[in-house]
């Protein structure tokens, strides 16, 4: 116990939730072995899925979408109207992304996403969620005190005149954030811009 005094601000999520990763890994291996033994899965399939989400599907795809929206106003309009359809134009689609909604950050409105129930997340554009996205503390505090959580755990101190909108992403609708295009990037091309867009920026816990 760290002897936290009453009334002091809570430690960051990473400190309060030291996840027993080894335990989770052991449980996963046991489940995998069982499913393979029962003939419900093959180790080939497991390897293929792991590689798919480690290498091929991830936030670099969402970054591509955001960068295109930054340089192409017509695409941006289509993206904000129907993200699933617009992403498909770039060949980006798949499970857990059947109904995606993209919300745009502006100088006056900051969007952030959370799944209060579990860990719903737009897989086709962001890949798999980071562990902290699943922690109860993130899920509850983000709706109770988003401004405080963003400041204390993510170092994102939003001015009081910026409205914070929290989106509860679910199995039906999965949100992601289009961060503001940073100043001074006017001469950058799409590929270069995409490199600036981070996973955390598209969750809304960081700026780009
Ligand atoms: Fe969920």
PDB file of N, CA and C in Angstrom, residues 40-100:
ATOM      1  N   UNK A  40     -12.201 -26.979 -32.284  1.00  0.00           N
ATOM      2  CA  UNK A  40     -12.954 -25.766 -32.627  1.00  0.00           C
ATOM      3  C   UNK A  40     -12.063 -24.711 -33.278  1.00  0.00           C
ATOM      4  N   UNK A  41     -10.764 -24.906 -33.177  1.00  0.00           N
ATOM      5  CA  UNK A  41      -9.828 -23.918 -33.689  1.00  0.00           C
ATOM      6  C   UNK A  41      -8.532 -24.628 -34.041  1.00  0.00           C
ATOM      7  N   UNK A  42      -7.733 -24.007 -34.893  1.00  0.00           N
ATOM      8  CA  UNK A  42      -6.413 -24.584 -35.171  1.00  0.00           C
ATOM      9  C   UNK A  42      -5.353 -23.566 -34.754  1.00  0.00           C
ATOM     10  N   UNK A  43      -4.163 -24.041 -34.460  1.00  0.00           N
ATOM     11  CA  UNK A  43      -3.132 -23.092 -34.032  1.00  0.00           C
ATOM     12  C   UNK A  43      -2.733 -22.183 -35.193  1.00  0.00           C
ATOM     13  N   UNK A  44      -2.927 -22.680 -36.406  1.00  0.00           N
ATOM     14  CA  UNK A  44      -2.683 -21.874 -37.610  1.00  0.00           C
ATOM     15  C   UNK A  44      -3.565 -20.634 -37.624  1.00  0.00           C
ATOM     16  N   UNK A  45      -4.846 -20.866 -37.315  1.00  0.00           N
ATOM     17  CA  UNK A  45      -5.825 -19.781 -37.318  1.00  0.00           C
ATOM     18  C   UNK A  45      -5.459 -18.752 -36.244  1.00  0.00           C
ATOM     19  N   UNK A  46      -5.068 -19.255 -35.073  1.00  0.00           N
ATOM     20  CA  UNK A  46      -4.681 -18.350 -33.978  1.00  0.00           C
ATOM     21  C   UNK A  46      -3.502 -17.477 -34.423  1.00  0.00           C
ATOM     22  N   UNK A  47      -2.515 -18.120 -35.031  1.00  0.00           N
ATOM     23  CA  UNK A  47      -1.329 -17.383 -35.496  1.00  0.00           C
ATOM     24  C   UNK A  47      -1.711 -16.342 -36.547  1.00  0.00           C
ATOM     25  N   UNK A  48      -2.616 -16.751 -37.436  1.00  0.00           N
ATOM     26  CA  UNK A  48      -3.011 -15.842 -38.510  1.00  0.00           C
ATOM     27  C   UNK A  48      -3.743 -14.617 -37.947  1.00  0.00           C
ATOM     28  N   UNK A  49      -4.654 -14.868 -36.989  1.00  0.00           N
ATOM     29  CA  UNK A  49      -5.407 -13.762 -36.388  1.00  0.00           C
ATOM     30  C   UNK A  49      -4.477 -12.829 -35.614  1.00  0.00           C
ATOM     31  N   UNK A  50      -3.554 -13.433 -34.854  1.00  0.00           N
ATOM     32  CA  UNK A  50      -2.619 -12.617 -34.062  1.00  0.00           C
ATOM     33  C   UNK A  50      -1.779 -11.736 -34.984  1.00  0.00           C
ATOM     34  N   UNK A  51      -1.296 -12.326 -36.045  1.00  0.00           N
ATOM     35  CA  UNK A  51      -0.455 -11.584 -36.975  1.00  0.00           C
ATOM     36  C   UNK A  51      -1.253 -10.482 -37.670  1.00  0.00           C
ATOM     37  N   UNK A  52      -2.522 -10.811 -37.991  1.00  0.00           N
ATOM     38  CA  UNK A  52      -3.400  -9.841 -38.646  1.00  0.00           C
ATOM     39  C   UNK A  52      -3.536  -8.574 -37.785  1.00  0.00           C
ATOM     40  N   UNK A  53      -3.803  -8.781 -36.489  1.00  0.00           N
ATOM     41  CA  UNK A  53      -4.025  -7.618 -35.632  1.00  0.00           C
ATOM     42  C   UNK A  53      -2.736  -7.012 -35.089  1.00  0.00           C
ATOM     43  N   UNK A  54      -1.629  -7.729 -35.227  1.00  0.00           N
ATOM     44  CA  UNK A  54      -0.356  -7.144 -34.795  1.00  0.00           C
ATOM     45  C   UNK A  54       0.278  -6.348 -35.922  1.00  0.00           C
ATOM     46  N   UNK A  55       0.128  -6.863 -37.153  1.00  0.00           N
ATOM     47  CA  UNK A  55       0.852  -6.227 -38.267  1.00  0.00           C
ATOM     48  C   UNK A  55      -0.059  -5.481 -39.234  1.00  0.00           C
ATOM     49  N   UNK A  56      -1.145  -6.139 -39.647  1.00  0.00           N
ATOM     50  CA  UNK A  56      -1.912  -5.574 -40.755  1.00  0.00           C
ATOM     51  C   UNK A  56      -2.999  -4.590 -40.333  1.00  0.00           C
ATOM     52  N   UNK A  57      -3.686  -4.902 -39.226  1.00  0.00           N
ATOM     53  CA  UNK A  57      -4.788  -4.040 -38.813  1.00  0.00           C
ATOM     54  C   UNK A  57      -4.385  -3.293 -37.553  1.00  0.00           C
ATOM     55  N   UNK A  58      -4.481  -1.986 -37.605  1.00  0.00           N
ATOM     56  CA  UNK A  58      -4.069  -1.197 -36.445  1.00  0.00           C
ATOM     57  C   UNK A  58      -4.322   0.273 -36.692  1.00  0.00           C
ATOM     58  N   UNK A  59      -3.894   1.120 -35.759  1.00  0.00           N
ATOM     59  CA  UNK A  59      -4.183   2.553 -35.875  1.00  0.00           C
ATOM     60  C   UNK A  59      -3.590   3.224 -37.116  1.00  0.00           C
ATOM     61  N   UNK A  60      -2.624   2.556 -37.780  1.00  0.00           N
ATOM     62  CA  UNK A  60      -2.091   3.176 -39.000  1.00  0.00           C
ATOM     63  C   UNK A  60      -3.183   3.285 -40.079  1.00  0.00           C
ATOM     64  N   UNK A  61      -4.195   2.411 -39.979  1.00  0.00           N
ATOM     65  CA  UNK A  61      -5.296   2.495 -40.946  1.00  0.00           C
ATOM     66  C   UNK A  61      -6.202   3.693 -40.629  1.00  0.00           C
ATOM     67  N   UNK A  62      -6.498   3.872 -39.346  1.00  0.00           N
ATOM     68  CA  UNK A  62      -7.280   5.043 -38.938  1.00  0.00           C
ATOM     69  C   UNK A  62      -6.543   6.328 -39.286  1.00  0.00           C
ATOM     70  N   UNK A  63      -5.223   6.302 -39.131  1.00  0.00           N
ATOM     71  CA  UNK A  63      -4.400   7.476 -39.436  1.00  0.00           C
ATOM     72  C   UNK A  63      -4.521   7.848 -40.914  1.00  0.00           C
ATOM     73  N   UNK A  64      -4.600   6.823 -41.748  1.00  0.00           N
ATOM     74  CA  UNK A  64      -4.759   7.043 -43.185  1.00  0.00           C
ATOM     75  C   UNK A  64      -6.101   7.748 -43.479  1.00  0.00           C
ATOM     76  N   UNK A  65      -7.123   7.282 -42.775  1.00  0.00           N
ATOM     77  CA  UNK A  65      -8.466   7.854 -42.949  1.00  0.00           C
ATOM     78  C   UNK A  65      -8.467   9.325 -42.517  1.00  0.00           C
ATOM     79  N   UNK A  66      -7.888   9.587 -41.353  1.00  0.00           N
ATOM     80  CA  UNK A  66      -7.860  10.953 -40.820  1.00  0.00           C
ATOM     81  C   UNK A  66      -7.068  11.880 -41.750  1.00  0.00           C
ATOM     82  N   UNK A  67      -5.901  11.410 -42.192  1.00  0.00           N
ATOM     83  CA  UNK A  67      -5.063  12.242 -43.061  1.00  0.00           C
ATOM     84  C   UNK A  67      -5.797  12.579 -44.357  1.00  0.00           C
ATOM     85  N   UNK A  68      -6.525  11.613 -44.888  1.00  0.00           N
ATOM     86  CA  UNK A  68      -7.273  11.881 -46.127  1.00  0.00           C
ATOM     87  C   UNK A  68      -8.358  12.933 -45.865  1.00  0.00           C
ATOM     88  N   UNK A  69      -9.019  12.787 -44.718  1.00  0.00           N
ATOM     89  CA  UNK A  69     -10.075  13.757 -44.382  1.00  0.00           C
ATOM     90  C   UNK A  69      -9.490  15.166 -44.211  1.00  0.00           C
ATOM     91  N   UNK A  70      -8.274  15.244 -43.687  1.00  0.00           N
ATOM     92  CA  UNK A  70      -7.638  16.554 -43.500  1.00  0.00           C
ATOM     93  C   UNK A  70      -7.361  17.260 -44.827  1.00  0.00           C
ATOM     94  N   UNK A  71      -7.042  16.461 -45.862  1.00  0.00           N
ATOM     95  CA  UNK A  71      -6.664  17.096 -47.131  1.00  0.00           C
ATOM     96  C   UNK A  71      -7.797  17.115 -48.164  1.00  0.00           C
ATOM     97  N   UNK A  72      -8.839  16.332 -47.926  1.00  0.00           N
ATOM     98  CA  UNK A  72      -9.895  16.194 -48.924  1.00  0.00           C
ATOM     99  C   UNK A  72     -11.261  16.497 -48.282  1.00  0.00           C
ATOM    100  N   UNK A  73     -11.732  17.739 -48.425  1.00  0.00           N
ATOM    101  CA  UNK A  73     -12.981  18.150 -47.765  1.00  0.00           C
ATOM    102  C   UNK A  73     -14.189  17.299 -48.163  1.00  0.00           C
ATOM    103  N   UNK A  74     -14.230  16.858 -49.410  1.00  0.00           N
ATOM    104  CA  UNK A  74     -15.379  16.044 -49.843  1.00  0.00           C
ATOM    105  C   UNK A  74     -15.363  14.692 -49.124  1.00  0.00           C
ATOM    106  N   UNK A  75     -14.156  14.131 -48.973  1.00  0.00           N
ATOM    107  CA  UNK A  75     -14.048  12.855 -48.249  1.00  0.00           C
ATOM    108  C   UNK A  75     -14.408  13.061 -46.781  1.00  0.00           C
ATOM    109  N   UNK A  76     -13.945  14.158 -46.223  1.00  0.00           N
ATOM    110  CA  UNK A  76     -14.231  14.454 -44.805  1.00  0.00           C
ATOM    111  C   UNK A  76     -15.745  14.513 -44.572  1.00  0.00           C
ATOM    112  N   UNK A  77     -16.440  15.140 -45.495  1.00  0.00           N
ATOM    113  CA  UNK A  77     -17.898  15.257 -45.378  1.00  0.00           C
ATOM    114  C   UNK A  77     -18.526  13.856 -45.385  1.00  0.00           C
ATOM    115  N   UNK A  78     -18.061  13.022 -46.312  1.00  0.00           N
ATOM    116  CA  UNK A  78     -18.604  11.659 -46.398  1.00  0.00           C
ATOM    117  C   UNK A  78     -18.258  10.859 -45.142  1.00  0.00           C
ATOM    118  N   UNK A  79     -17.063  11.089 -44.617  1.00  0.00           N
ATOM    119  CA  UNK A  79     -16.619  10.370 -43.412  1.00  0.00           C
ATOM    120  C   UNK A  79     -17.492  10.723 -42.206  1.00  0.00           C
ATOM    121  N   UNK A  80     -17.796  12.016 -42.074  1.00  0.00           N
ATOM    122  CA  UNK A  80     -18.601  12.446 -40.938  1.00  0.00           C
ATOM    123  C   UNK A  80     -20.061  12.016 -41.090  1.00  0.00           C
ATOM    124  N   UNK A  81     -20.481  11.835 -42.328  1.00  0.00           N
ATOM    125  CA  UNK A  81     -21.862  11.391 -42.574  1.00  0.00           C
ATOM    126  C   UNK A  81     -22.014   9.891 -42.375  1.00  0.00           C
ATOM    127  N   UNK A  82     -21.044   9.133 -42.859  1.00  0.00           N
ATOM    128  CA  UNK A  82     -21.116   7.678 -42.749  1.00  0.00           C
ATOM    129  C   UNK A  82     -19.686   7.112 -42.770  1.00  0.00           C
ATOM    130  N   UNK A  83     -19.137   6.934 -41.583  1.00  0.00           N
ATOM    131  CA  UNK A  83     -17.728   6.546 -41.470  1.00  0.00           C
ATOM    132  C   UNK A  83     -17.477   5.161 -42.064  1.00  0.00           C
ATOM    133  N   UNK A  84     -18.396   4.244 -41.843  1.00  0.00           N
ATOM    134  CA  UNK A  84     -18.209   2.882 -42.340  1.00  0.00           C
ATOM    135  C   UNK A  84     -18.074   2.881 -43.867  1.00  0.00           C
ATOM    136  N   UNK A  85     -18.969   3.637 -44.501  1.00  0.00           N
ATOM    137  CA  UNK A  85     -18.978   3.714 -45.965  1.00  0.00           C
ATOM    138  C   UNK A  85     -17.716   4.416 -46.482  1.00  0.00           C
ATOM    139  N   UNK A  86     -17.354   5.507 -45.835  1.00  0.00           N
ATOM    140  CA  UNK A  86     -16.177   6.267 -46.276  1.00  0.00           C
ATOM    141  C   UNK A  86     -14.900   5.444 -46.111  1.00  0.00           C
ATOM    142  N   UNK A  87     -14.786   4.705 -45.005  1.00  0.00           N
ATOM    143  CA  UNK A  87     -13.593   3.884 -44.778  1.00  0.00           C
ATOM    144  C   UNK A  87     -13.483   2.808 -45.850  1.00  0.00           C
ATOM    145  N   UNK A  88     -14.638   2.295 -46.257  1.00  0.00           N
ATOM    146  CA  UNK A  88     -14.653   1.256 -47.303  1.00  0.00           C
ATOM    147  C   UNK A  88     -14.046   1.775 -48.602  1.00  0.00           C
ATOM    148  N   UNK A  89     -14.207   3.065 -48.866  1.00  0.00           N
ATOM    149  CA  UNK A  89     -13.611   3.662 -50.075  1.00  0.00           C
ATOM    150  C   UNK A  89     -12.102   3.439 -50.077  1.00  0.00           C
ATOM    151  N   UNK A  90     -11.509   3.386 -48.872  1.00  0.00           N
ATOM    152  CA  UNK A  90     -10.057   3.190 -48.768  1.00  0.00           C
ATOM    153  C   UNK A  90      -9.711   1.720 -48.541  1.00  0.00           C
ATOM    154  N   UNK A  91     -10.709   0.878 -48.685  1.00  0.00           N
ATOM    155  CA  UNK A  91     -10.492  -0.553 -48.503  1.00  0.00           C
ATOM    156  C   UNK A  91     -10.380  -0.955 -47.040  1.00  0.00           C
ATOM    157  N   UNK A  92     -10.915  -0.098 -46.151  1.00  0.00           N
ATOM    158  CA  UNK A  92     -10.823  -0.380 -44.714  1.00  0.00           C
ATOM    159  C   UNK A  92     -12.202  -0.758 -44.186  1.00  0.00           C
ATOM    160  N   UNK A  93     -12.336  -2.012 -43.775  1.00  0.00           N
ATOM    161  CA  UNK A  93     -13.610  -2.483 -43.226  1.00  0.00           C
ATOM    162  C   UNK A  93     -13.349  -3.785 -42.486  1.00  0.00           C
ATOM    163  N   UNK A  94     -14.380  -4.302 -41.851  1.00  0.00           N
ATOM    164  CA  UNK A  94     -14.211  -5.585 -41.178  1.00  0.00           C
ATOM    165  C   UNK A  94     -15.044  -5.700 -39.932  1.00  0.00           C
ATOM    166  N   UNK A  95     -14.835  -6.813 -39.216  1.00  0.00           N
ATOM    167  CA  UNK A  95     -15.620  -7.062 -38.005  1.00  0.00           C
ATOM    168  C   UNK A  95     -15.385  -5.959 -36.984  1.00  0.00           C
ATOM    169  N   UNK A  96     -16.389  -5.714 -36.179  1.00  0.00           N
ATOM    170  CA  UNK A  96     -16.376  -4.695 -35.121  1.00  0.00           C
ATOM    171  C   UNK A  96     -16.285  -3.288 -35.717  1.00  0.00           C
ATOM    172  N   UNK A  97     -16.654  -3.191 -36.999  1.00  0.00           N
ATOM    173  CA  UNK A  97     -16.638  -1.873 -37.622  1.00  0.00           C
ATOM    174  C   UNK A  97     -17.800  -1.726 -38.578  1.00  0.00           C
ATOM    175  N   UNK A  98     -18.846  -2.501 -38.323  1.00  0.00           N
ATOM    176  CA  UNK A  98     -19.988  -2.494 -39.233  1.00  0.00           C
ATOM    177  C   UNK A  98     -20.734  -1.163 -39.174  1.00  0.00           C
ATOM    178  N   UNK A  99     -20.732  -0.535 -38.004  1.00  0.00           N
ATOM    179  CA  UNK A  99     -21.372   0.780 -37.848  1.00  0.00           C
ATOM    180  C   UNK A  99     -20.443   1.712 -37.091  1.00  0.00           C
ATOM    181  N   UNK A 100     -19.605   2.403 -37.837  1.00  0.00           N
ATOM    182  CA  UNK A 100     -18.649   3.310 -37.195  1.00  0.00           C
ATOM    183  C   UNK A 100     -19.093   4.754 -37.387  1.00  0.00           C
TER     184      UNK A 100
END
